[in-house]
Short mmCIF file of C-alpha atoms in Angstrom, two decimals:
data_model
loop_
_atom_site.label_atom_id
_atom_site.label_comp_id
_atom_site.label_asym_id
_atom_site.label_seq_id
_atom_site.Cartn_x
_atom_site.Cartn_y
_atom_site.Cartn_z
CA MET A 14 -5.14 -10.30 30.60
CA LEU A 15 -2.42 -12.67 31.93
CA LYS A 16 -2.16 -14.27 28.55
CA LYS A 17 -1.91 -10.62 26.74
CA GLY A 18 0.85 -9.82 29.16
CA PHE A 19 2.99 -12.84 28.59
CA ALA A 20 2.64 -12.04 24.68
CA LEU A 21 3.66 -8.54 25.22
CA LEU A 22 6.54 -9.93 27.27
CA LEU A 23 7.48 -12.11 24.31
CA CYS A 24 7.10 -9.07 21.68
CA LEU A 25 5.67 -5.91 22.24
CA LEU A 26 4.51 -5.74 18.76
CA LEU A 27 1.94 -8.62 18.37
CA LEU A 28 -0.78 -6.47 18.91
CA PRO A 29 -3.37 -7.38 16.12
CA MET A 30 -4.74 -5.00 13.82
CA SER A 31 -8.08 -3.99 15.19
CA SER A 32 -11.09 -5.57 13.41
CA LEU A 33 -13.49 -3.18 11.53
CA ALA A 34 -17.30 -3.68 11.43
CA GLU A 35 -18.98 -6.77 9.72
CA ALA A 36 -20.38 -4.54 6.99
CA ALA A 37 -16.87 -3.36 6.14
CA GLU A 38 -16.76 -0.11 7.60
CA GLY A 39 -13.67 1.90 5.93
CA VAL A 40 -11.54 4.64 6.73
CA ARG A 41 -11.45 7.30 4.30
CA PHE A 42 -8.05 9.37 4.73
CA ARG A 43 -6.13 12.45 3.54
CA LEU A 44 -2.66 12.69 4.91
CA THR A 45 -0.36 15.96 4.53
CA PHE A 46 2.89 16.45 6.24
CA ASP A 47 5.20 19.25 7.67
CA MET A 48 8.95 18.73 8.94
CA ASP A 49 11.18 20.68 10.59
CA GLU A 50 14.75 19.45 9.31
CA SER A 51 16.42 21.30 12.11
CA ALA A 52 15.00 19.56 14.98
CA TYR A 53 16.66 16.04 13.96
CA PRO A 54 19.84 14.92 15.32
CA ALA A 55 23.35 15.79 13.66
CA ASP A 56 23.83 12.13 12.59
CA VAL A 57 20.95 12.58 9.80
CA ALA A 58 21.21 16.07 9.14
CA ASP A 59 22.82 15.69 5.78
CA ILE A 60 19.57 13.75 4.71
CA MET A 61 16.84 15.62 6.34
CA PRO A 62 16.56 18.78 3.96
CA GLY A 63 15.70 16.77 1.18
CA ILE A 64 13.11 14.46 3.05
CA ALA A 65 11.77 17.46 4.50
CA ASP A 66 11.33 19.20 1.10
CA LEU A 67 9.58 16.15 -0.32
CA LEU A 68 7.09 15.95 2.69
CA GLU A 69 6.04 19.65 2.29
CA ILE A 70 4.55 18.64 -1.38
CA LEU A 71 3.55 15.23 -0.77
CA THR A 72 -0.27 14.17 -0.36
CA VAL A 73 -1.37 10.83 0.36
CA GLU A 74 -5.20 9.96 0.17
CA GLY A 75 -7.21 6.78 -0.13
CA LEU A 76 -9.36 4.37 1.74
CA PHE A 77 -8.75 1.57 4.19
CA ALA A 78 -11.02 -1.35 5.18
CA GLU A 79 -10.57 -4.96 6.65
CA GLN A 80 -13.17 -7.57 7.02
CA ASP A 81 -12.96 -11.10 8.23
CA GLY A 82 -8.86 -11.38 8.36
CA PHE A 83 -8.73 -9.79 4.70
CA PHE A 84 -7.76 -6.00 4.35
CA ASP A 85 -7.68 -3.87 1.30
CA LEU A 86 -5.82 -0.25 0.87
CA GLN A 87 -6.38 1.87 -1.93
CA ALA A 88 -4.11 4.87 -1.82
CA ASP A 89 -3.12 7.95 -4.44
CA VAL A 90 0.05 10.02 -3.83
CA THR A 91 0.51 13.24 -5.58
CA LEU A 92 2.85 15.89 -5.35
CA ASN A 93 2.03 19.70 -5.21
CA GLU A 94 -1.57 18.18 -5.81
CA LEU A 95 -0.77 17.91 -9.30
CA GLU A 96 -2.91 15.42 -11.46
CA ARG A 97 -0.13 14.54 -13.79
CA THR A 98 1.91 13.03 -10.70
CA ARG A 99 -0.97 10.92 -9.34
CA THR A 100 0.54 7.51 -8.63
CA ASP A 101 -2.08 4.83 -7.50
CA LEU A 102 -1.28 2.17 -5.08
CA HIS A 103 -3.22 -0.91 -4.15
CA VAL A 104 -2.11 -3.12 -1.35
CA PHE A 105 -4.86 -6.28 -0.46
CA GLY A 106 -4.93 -9.72 1.00
CA VAL A 107 -4.43 -10.97 4.38
CA ASP A 108 -1.83 -10.68 7.30
CA LYS A 109 0.66 -13.37 5.93
CA PHE A 110 0.51 -12.55 2.15
CA TRP A 111 0.15 -9.29 0.48
CA ASN A 112 -0.56 -8.47 -3.17
CA ILE A 113 0.37 -5.00 -4.59
CA ARG A 114 -0.94 -3.18 -7.65
CA SER A 115 0.02 -0.06 -8.90
CA SER A 116 0.16 2.41 -11.95
CA LEU A 117 3.86 2.30 -11.91
CA LEU A 118 3.60 -1.63 -12.71
CA GLY A 119 1.26 -1.32 -15.35
CA GLY A 120 -1.13 -4.22 -15.23
CA GLU A 121 1.08 -6.42 -13.31
CA ALA A 122 0.58 -7.60 -9.81
CA VAL A 123 3.34 -8.30 -7.33
CA SER A 124 2.99 -9.94 -3.92
CA ILE A 125 5.05 -10.15 -0.53
CA SER A 126 5.10 -13.43 1.43
CA MET A 127 5.52 -12.04 5.07
CA PRO A 128 6.89 -14.99 6.30
CA ALA A 129 9.79 -14.72 3.75
CA MET A 130 10.46 -11.02 5.03
CA LEU A 131 12.61 -11.20 7.72
CA GLU A 132 14.72 -14.06 5.85
CA PHE A 133 15.17 -11.91 3.02
CA ALA A 134 15.97 -8.81 5.22
CA ILE A 135 18.62 -10.52 7.07
CA LYS A 136 20.51 -11.94 4.14
CA GLY A 137 20.51 -8.71 2.53
CA TYR A 138 21.91 -7.45 5.80
CA SER A 139 24.52 -10.35 6.11
CA HIS A 140 25.79 -10.25 2.65
CA LEU A 141 25.36 -6.72 1.36
CA GLY A 142 25.57 -4.74 4.58
CA ILE A 143 22.24 -3.17 3.86
CA PRO A 144 19.92 -2.75 7.07
CA LEU A 145 16.83 -4.16 5.49
CA GLN A 146 15.61 -5.69 8.80
CA ARG A 147 15.08 -2.12 10.48
CA ALA A 148 12.47 -1.41 8.33
CA ALA A 149 11.11 -5.16 7.92
CA ILE A 150 10.39 -5.62 11.76
CA LEU A 151 7.88 -2.44 11.45
CA ILE A 152 6.41 -3.69 8.18
CA SER A 153 3.69 -5.56 9.80
CA PRO A 154 2.78 -7.28 13.40
CA PHE A 155 2.65 -10.68 11.37
CA VAL A 156 6.69 -10.70 10.66
CA HIS A 157 6.64 -11.10 14.67
CA SER A 158 3.87 -13.50 15.18
CA SER A 159 5.26 -15.88 12.38
CA GLY A 160 8.58 -15.56 13.87
CA LEU A 161 7.48 -16.68 17.31
CA GLN A 162 5.01 -19.14 16.22
CA ALA A 163 7.18 -22.14 16.54
CA LEU A 164 7.49 -21.26 20.62
CA THR A 165 3.93 -19.97 20.84
CA LEU A 166 2.26 -23.01 19.53
CA ILE A 167 4.33 -25.16 22.15
CA ALA A 168 3.84 -22.81 24.96
CA GLU A 169 0.18 -21.49 24.74
CA PRO A 170 -1.60 -24.95 25.10
CA VAL A 171 0.33 -25.63 28.08
CA LEU A 172 0.37 -22.35 30.03
CA PHE A 173 -3.38 -21.29 29.17
CA ALA A 174 -5.20 -24.67 28.84
CA GLY A 175 -7.40 -23.63 31.33
CA GLN A 176 -9.20 -20.38 32.49
CA GLY A 177 -9.93 -21.11 36.12
CA SER A 178 -7.52 -21.87 39.09
CA ARG A 179 -5.27 -24.87 38.09
CA LYS A 180 -2.10 -26.71 38.64
CA ILE A 181 0.66 -26.92 35.88
CA SER A 182 3.07 -29.80 36.89
CA ARG A 183 6.76 -29.71 37.27
CA ASP A 184 7.23 -32.35 34.63
CA THR A 185 5.03 -30.69 31.98
CA LEU A 186 6.86 -27.56 32.33
CA ILE A 187 10.13 -28.91 32.02
CA LYS A 188 8.96 -31.20 28.89
CA THR A 189 7.16 -27.77 27.43
CA ALA A 190 10.76 -26.08 28.01
CA ARG A 191 12.64 -28.68 26.31
CA ALA A 192 10.32 -28.52 23.26
CA MET A 193 10.66 -24.90 23.11
CA ALA A 194 14.50 -25.08 23.32
CA GLU A 195 14.67 -27.56 20.60
CA ALA A 196 12.18 -25.67 18.40
CA ALA A 197 14.18 -22.31 18.80
CA SER A 198 17.43 -23.91 17.86
CA SER A 199 15.88 -25.63 14.77
CA ASP A 200 13.13 -23.38 13.52
CA ARG A 201 14.31 -21.00 10.45
CA ALA A 202 11.63 -18.32 11.34
CA PHE A 203 12.32 -17.97 14.66
CA ARG A 204 16.19 -17.74 13.98
CA TYR A 205 15.66 -14.73 11.48
CA TRP A 206 13.33 -13.14 13.84
CA THR A 207 16.06 -13.14 16.41
CA GLU A 208 18.50 -12.00 14.07
CA ALA A 209 16.49 -9.14 12.56
CA VAL A 210 15.62 -7.76 16.21
CA PHE A 211 19.03 -8.32 18.15
CA MET A 212 21.92 -9.04 15.55
CA GLU A 213 22.98 -5.50 14.77
CA THR A 214 23.73 -5.13 18.20
CA GLY A 215 25.18 -8.50 18.72
CA CYS A 216 22.62 -9.59 21.23
CA ASP A 217 20.99 -12.65 19.28
CA ASP A 218 23.18 -15.30 20.76
CA ASP A 219 21.88 -13.77 24.34
CA VAL A 220 18.29 -14.28 23.32
CA THR A 221 18.97 -17.89 21.73
CA GLY A 222 21.24 -18.67 24.44
CA ALA A 223 18.56 -17.79 27.29
CA ILE A 224 15.85 -19.96 25.56
CA ALA A 225 18.20 -23.12 25.14
CA GLN A 226 18.76 -22.92 28.86
CA LEU A 227 14.83 -22.77 29.61
CA PRO A 228 14.78 -26.39 30.83
CA GLU A 229 17.53 -25.81 33.47
CA TRP A 230 15.66 -22.50 34.69
CA ILE A 231 12.63 -24.35 35.06
CA GLU A 232 14.23 -26.95 37.15
CA SER A 233 16.01 -24.42 39.37
CA PHE A 234 13.00 -22.84 40.74
CA VAL A 235 9.74 -24.82 40.20
CA PRO A 236 8.98 -27.14 43.11
CA ARG A 237 7.77 -30.65 42.85
CA ASP A 238 3.95 -29.66 42.96
CA GLY A 239 4.30 -27.22 39.95
CA VAL A 240 3.09 -23.79 39.40
CA SER A 241 -0.34 -22.87 41.01
CA VAL A 242 -2.81 -20.83 39.31
CA LYS A 243 -5.43 -19.09 41.43
CA VAL A 244 -8.00 -17.21 39.62
CA THR A 245 -11.07 -14.88 41.11
CA ASP A 246 -13.55 -12.48 39.48
CA ASP A 247 -11.11 -9.85 39.74
CA SER A 248 -7.73 -11.33 40.05
CA GLU A 249 -5.16 -13.74 38.58
CA VAL A 250 -2.16 -15.25 40.48
CA TRP A 251 0.59 -17.48 39.23
CA THR A 252 3.00 -18.72 42.12
CA ALA A 253 5.91 -21.30 42.39
CA GLY A 254 6.05 -22.31 46.09
CA SER A 255 6.71 -19.13 47.66
CA LEU A 256 7.65 -17.36 44.66
CA THR A 257 4.71 -15.04 43.13
CA LEU A 258 5.66 -15.03 39.23
CA ALA A 259 2.79 -12.90 38.09
CA ARG A 260 -0.53 -11.30 39.23
CA ARG A 261 -3.05 -9.54 37.60
CA GLU A 262 -6.07 -7.26 38.92
CA THR A 263 -9.12 -5.59 37.65
CA ASP A 264 -11.02 -3.03 39.46
CA GLN A 265 -14.66 -2.07 39.04
CA SER A 266 -13.78 0.72 36.55
CA GLY A 267 -12.21 -1.66 34.04
CA ALA A 268 -8.66 -0.57 34.92
CA GLN A 269 -6.37 -3.95 34.60
CA VAL A 270 -3.00 -4.18 36.21
CA LEU A 271 -0.47 -6.96 35.19
CA SER A 272 2.90 -7.64 37.08
CA VAL A 273 5.54 -10.32 36.16
CA THR A 274 8.78 -10.87 38.08
CA LEU A 275 10.60 -13.93 36.93
CA PRO A 276 13.50 -15.55 38.81
CA PRO A 277 17.07 -14.95 37.05
CA LEU A 278 17.70 -17.01 34.10
CA PRO A 279 21.18 -19.16 33.74
CA GLY A 280 23.65 -16.43 33.36
CA GLY A 281 21.87 -14.24 35.50
CA LEU A 282 19.58 -12.14 33.49
CA THR A 283 16.55 -10.91 35.43
CA ILE A 284 13.12 -9.90 33.89
CA THR A 285 10.38 -7.77 35.37
CA PHE A 286 7.36 -6.56 33.60
CA ASP A 287 4.47 -4.23 34.72
CA ALA A 288 1.41 -2.85 32.33
CA ALA A 289 -1.58 -1.24 33.03
CA THR A 290 -4.74 -0.25 31.03
CA GLN A 291 -7.61 1.85 31.87
CA PRO A 292 -10.55 2.74 29.48
CA ASP A 293 -11.82 6.10 29.51
CA GLY A 294 -14.61 6.72 27.02
CA ASP A 295 -12.98 6.98 23.50
CA LEU A 296 -9.51 6.77 24.94
CA LEU A 297 -7.65 3.94 26.28
CA HIS A 298 -4.76 4.87 28.73
CA GLY A 299 -2.09 2.56 29.43
CA SER A 300 1.37 1.97 30.19
CA PHE A 301 3.96 -0.72 30.45
CA ASP A 302 7.67 -1.25 31.46
CA LEU A 303 9.99 -4.24 30.59
CA LEU A 304 13.33 -4.32 32.33
CA ALA A 305 15.87 -7.04 31.60
CA GLU A 306 19.27 -6.90 33.40
CA ASP A 307 22.39 -8.71 33.02
CA GLY A 308 23.79 -10.73 36.13
CA ASP A 309 26.55 -8.13 36.61
CA GLY A 310 23.58 -5.19 36.69
CA GLU A 311 24.23 -4.14 32.97
CA LEU A 312 21.18 -3.16 31.44
CA PHE A 313 20.13 -5.40 28.93
CA LEU A 314 16.91 -3.90 27.67
CA ARG A 315 14.39 -1.44 28.99
CA LEU A 316 11.39 -0.96 27.24
CA HIS A 317 8.65 2.12 28.46
CA ALA A 318 5.59 3.15 26.83
CA ASP A 319 2.93 5.29 28.37
CA GLY A 320 0.12 7.29 26.94
CA SER A 321 -3.66 7.65 25.81
CA LEU A 322 -4.59 6.86 22.42
CA PRO A 323 -7.84 7.00 20.48
CA VAL A 324 -10.02 3.75 20.21
CA ALA A 325 -12.71 5.16 17.77
CA LEU A 326 -13.41 7.77 15.11
CA PRO A 327 -14.21 10.65 15.30
CA VAL A 328 -11.27 11.58 17.95
CA THR A 329 -12.64 14.31 20.16
CA ARG A 330 -9.85 14.61 22.90
CA SER A 331 -6.32 15.29 22.77
CA PHE A 332 -3.73 12.15 23.24
CA SER A 333 -0.06 11.39 23.60
CA LEU A 334 2.29 8.37 23.43
CA VAL A 335 5.84 8.13 24.96
CA TRP A 336 8.19 5.16 23.89
CA ASP A 337 11.71 4.59 25.44
CA ALA A 338 14.00 1.90 24.43
CA GLU A 339 17.54 1.50 25.68
CA GLY A 340 20.04 -0.79 26.95
CA ARG A 341 22.56 -3.10 25.09
CA ALA A 342 20.25 -4.76 23.00
CA VAL A 343 19.28 -1.60 21.51
CA GLY A 344 22.61 -0.10 21.33
CA GLY A 345 23.67 3.56 21.05
CA ASP A 346 21.62 5.91 22.92
CA GLY A 347 18.60 4.19 22.41
CA VAL A 348 15.18 5.26 20.91
CA HIS A 349 13.33 8.01 22.48
CA LEU A 350 9.94 9.09 21.04
CA TYR A 351 7.21 11.35 21.95
CA PHE A 352 4.04 11.97 19.91
CA GLU A 353 0.98 14.07 20.58
CA GLY A 354 -2.21 14.47 19.10
CA GLU A 355 -5.18 16.57 18.97
CA PRO A 356 -8.44 16.51 17.27
CA THR A 357 -9.52 18.86 14.20
CA ASP A 358 -12.38 19.84 12.53
CA SER A 359 -11.93 17.24 9.80
CA GLY A 360 -9.59 14.65 11.60
CA LEU A 361 -6.59 14.85 13.86
CA MET A 362 -3.36 16.26 13.70
CA ILE A 363 -0.37 14.26 15.16
CA ARG A 364 3.18 15.81 16.03
CA GLN A 365 6.35 13.97 16.82
CA MET A 366 8.15 15.97 19.29
CA THR A 367 11.97 15.79 20.10
CA PRO A 368 12.70 13.64 23.21
CA ASN A 369 13.05 16.65 25.62
CA ARG A 370 9.65 18.08 23.89
CA ASP A 371 11.19 21.38 23.27
CA ALA A 372 10.90 21.23 19.26
CA VAL A 373 8.24 19.71 16.76
CA MET A 374 10.04 17.29 14.25
CA LEU A 375 7.23 16.08 12.05
CA THR A 376 3.68 17.00 11.78
CA MET A 377 1.03 14.85 9.99
CA THR A 378 -2.39 16.17 9.50
CA ALA A 379 -4.98 13.47 8.62
CA ASP A 380 -8.66 14.28 7.16
CA LEU A 381 -10.58 10.96 8.13
CA SER A 382 -13.95 9.78 7.72
CA THR A 383 -15.79 6.24 7.72
CA GLU A 384 -17.80 5.03 4.93
CA LEU A 385 -19.16 1.41 3.86
CA THR A 386 -17.39 -0.11 1.21
CA VAL A 387 -17.11 -3.63 -0.37
CA PHE A 388 -13.91 -5.34 -1.82
CA ASP A 389 -12.86 -8.66 -2.99
CA HIS A 390 -11.51 -11.13 -0.29
CA VAL A 391 -8.42 -12.23 -2.24
CA VAL A 392 -5.57 -14.12 -0.68
CA ASP A 393 -3.10 -14.64 -3.73
CA ALA A 394 -3.78 -12.37 -6.66
CA GLY A 395 -1.24 -14.58 -8.84
CA GLY A 396 1.37 -11.89 -9.26
CA VAL A 397 4.89 -12.27 -9.24
CA GLU A 398 6.42 -13.12 -5.66
CA LEU A 399 9.00 -10.54 -5.06
CA LEU A 400 11.10 -12.44 -2.47
CA SER A 401 11.55 -15.24 -4.82
CA LEU A 402 12.91 -13.63 -7.74
CA ASN A 403 15.98 -14.86 -9.47
CA GLY A 404 18.04 -13.16 -12.23
CA ASP A 405 15.82 -14.46 -15.14
CA THR A 406 12.50 -13.76 -13.40
CA LEU A 407 13.80 -10.54 -12.23
CA THR A 408 14.89 -9.50 -15.65
CA ALA A 409 11.37 -10.60 -17.18
CA LEU A 410 9.58 -8.64 -14.88
CA MET A 411 11.56 -5.46 -15.47
CA GLU A 412 10.89 -5.90 -19.30
CA ARG A 413 7.15 -5.93 -18.57
CA ILE A 414 6.97 -3.15 -16.18
CA PHE A 415 9.52 -0.98 -17.66
CA SER A 416 7.32 1.25 -19.78
CA PRO A 417 4.67 2.13 -17.24
CA LEU A 418 7.49 2.74 -14.55
CA VAL A 419 9.27 5.14 -16.64
CA ARG A 420 6.25 6.86 -17.46
CA GLY A 421 5.01 7.16 -14.17
CA LEU A 422 8.43 7.97 -12.70
CA LEU A 423 9.15 10.70 -14.96
CA PRO A 424 6.35 13.37 -13.67
CA LEU A 425 7.50 12.55 -10.13
CA ILE A 426 11.05 13.34 -10.78
CA ALA A 427 10.16 16.18 -12.78
CA GLN A 428 8.26 17.69 -9.92
CA ALA A 429 10.47 16.49 -6.90
CA PRO A 430 12.88 19.02 -5.26
CA ALA A 431 16.31 18.67 -6.32
CA SER A 432 17.46 18.33 -2.91
CA SER A 433 14.97 15.36 -2.68
CA CYS A 434 16.55 13.69 -5.55
CA GLN A 435 20.01 14.16 -4.27
CA THR A 436 19.20 12.71 -1.09
CA LEU A 437 17.77 9.62 -2.77
CA MET A 438 20.86 9.01 -4.76
CA ASP A 439 23.04 9.49 -1.61
CA MET A 440 21.02 7.31 -0.03
CA LEU A 441 21.29 4.43 -2.38
CA GLU A 442 24.91 5.12 -2.56
CA ASN A 443 25.59 4.97 0.93
CA SER A 444 23.54 1.98 1.59
CA GLY A 445 25.26 -0.33 -1.23
CA VAL A 446 22.27 -0.46 -3.24
CA PHE A 447 23.24 1.61 -6.19
CA GLY A 448 26.72 -0.20 -6.06
CA LEU A 449 24.91 -3.48 -6.19
CA LEU A 450 22.76 -2.43 -9.13
CA THR A 451 25.74 -0.87 -11.33
CA ALA A 452 29.18 -2.56 -10.41
CA ASN A 453 29.82 -5.45 -13.19
CA MET A 454 26.42 -5.26 -14.58
CA ALA A 455 27.41 -4.56 -18.13
CA ASP A 456 24.80 -6.70 -19.57
CA GLU A 457 22.04 -9.07 -18.76
CA ASP A 458 24.08 -12.21 -18.27
CA ASP A 459 26.22 -10.52 -15.69
CA TRP A 460 23.20 -9.32 -13.90
CA ASN A 461 21.85 -12.90 -13.98
CA GLU A 462 24.99 -14.61 -12.99
CA ALA A 463 25.78 -12.00 -10.00
CA TRP A 464 22.21 -12.63 -8.70
CA ASP A 465 22.34 -16.43 -8.94
CA ASP A 466 25.64 -16.32 -7.27
CA TRP A 467 24.33 -14.30 -4.39
CA ASP A 468 21.06 -16.64 -4.15
CA GLU A 469 23.51 -19.82 -3.92
CA SER A 470 25.84 -18.01 -1.41
CA LEU A 471 22.92 -17.54 0.99
CA ASP A 472 21.81 -20.79 0.92
CA GLU A 473 25.32 -22.20 1.52
CA ASN A 474 25.55 -19.67 4.43
CA TRP A 475 22.11 -21.14 5.82
CA ASP A 476 23.48 -24.60 5.49
CA GLU A 477 26.80 -23.87 7.15
CA ASN A 478 25.05 -22.47 10.21
#
């Protein structure tokens, strides 16, 4: 529990996808949606009607399964449940490498390397002003685990080398902190992770600066005899001299409580973390609170989550989840989400409520069932790697998929509400994507030259920094 708590403290999105049964028990699903555009904030009011109109006629159905680290998602999308709009999507592979097939691509397969996802997103934001990182950090937990891998590979063998009571020497901790600081300054994946999560609010330098000062921080509070870890049947306590750094306790019902309080970092940043879990049949009750404050008392980051979530199908009881994130690292008014759900005869219904819980923003109804399935365990299907395209390879790919793409999109465009089409065009134009694709692109040579120039500028920017 203590190890999991430290992982949560580093990154709250590192929860692995839950493994399905050895026999590859899959989940068959059918999703429909209903949105009240009037319940959304004023700053997105202009695009919500088009999104709401599209969601009302959208149906997504398919089958998901996972086994031995491999996953397979097969889904069909229809508008107004019309067969002529049916568009299939097949996503499969492993956590770090996704393969994609679709009727929109004809017989072509494309792939996405998750370790390259954040780098691509940050380059798009830095050079084009398109905030791709907002989506990239939500696509998969692997983008976070891979971004933090260089640091966790150094810290875990030292902090969690044993399971019982033990001592971790001061010299070992200082050496570990120095290795982590060096890795943070040189590891490409970690740099792009910090930028993806914190650069938009200007706090990426705060994070990298704090890690750079880890050796001095360790020296400031760890005594000569190091850190003591005392483990009993129902508790685990980490201390440095008279300081209690972390405490984990478990009671007879299986409830676990974790509390972490760290001494102020150089620069004054203080961090506390509290978490609790309580199993309750087919629900898991849980909460966590992360608080990070600057030395002058300014809120750097506060994360709070609280709720009860189902852990098995079928869902038999109501559940809910509260998520709040605010502070300088988040920016603006923060992020405040509230979800509630309940079982239905065929699955479940989830509602996203306004933060004050006085209106329903979005409703998703899911028909769910389980079934045994067999799927191929494939890492790389040999498709084109989307994030490695250049001008020539992009042109070649577009030539191969142009006909099936047009044939597949035309029925969708014909059936989509006019408001949805207009919203899509507005979003493309406002984000800069439309201008990128059309400005100074009179012919193929112009496109190739512009793409290659951009790719070279990204490499030059990395070398300079």
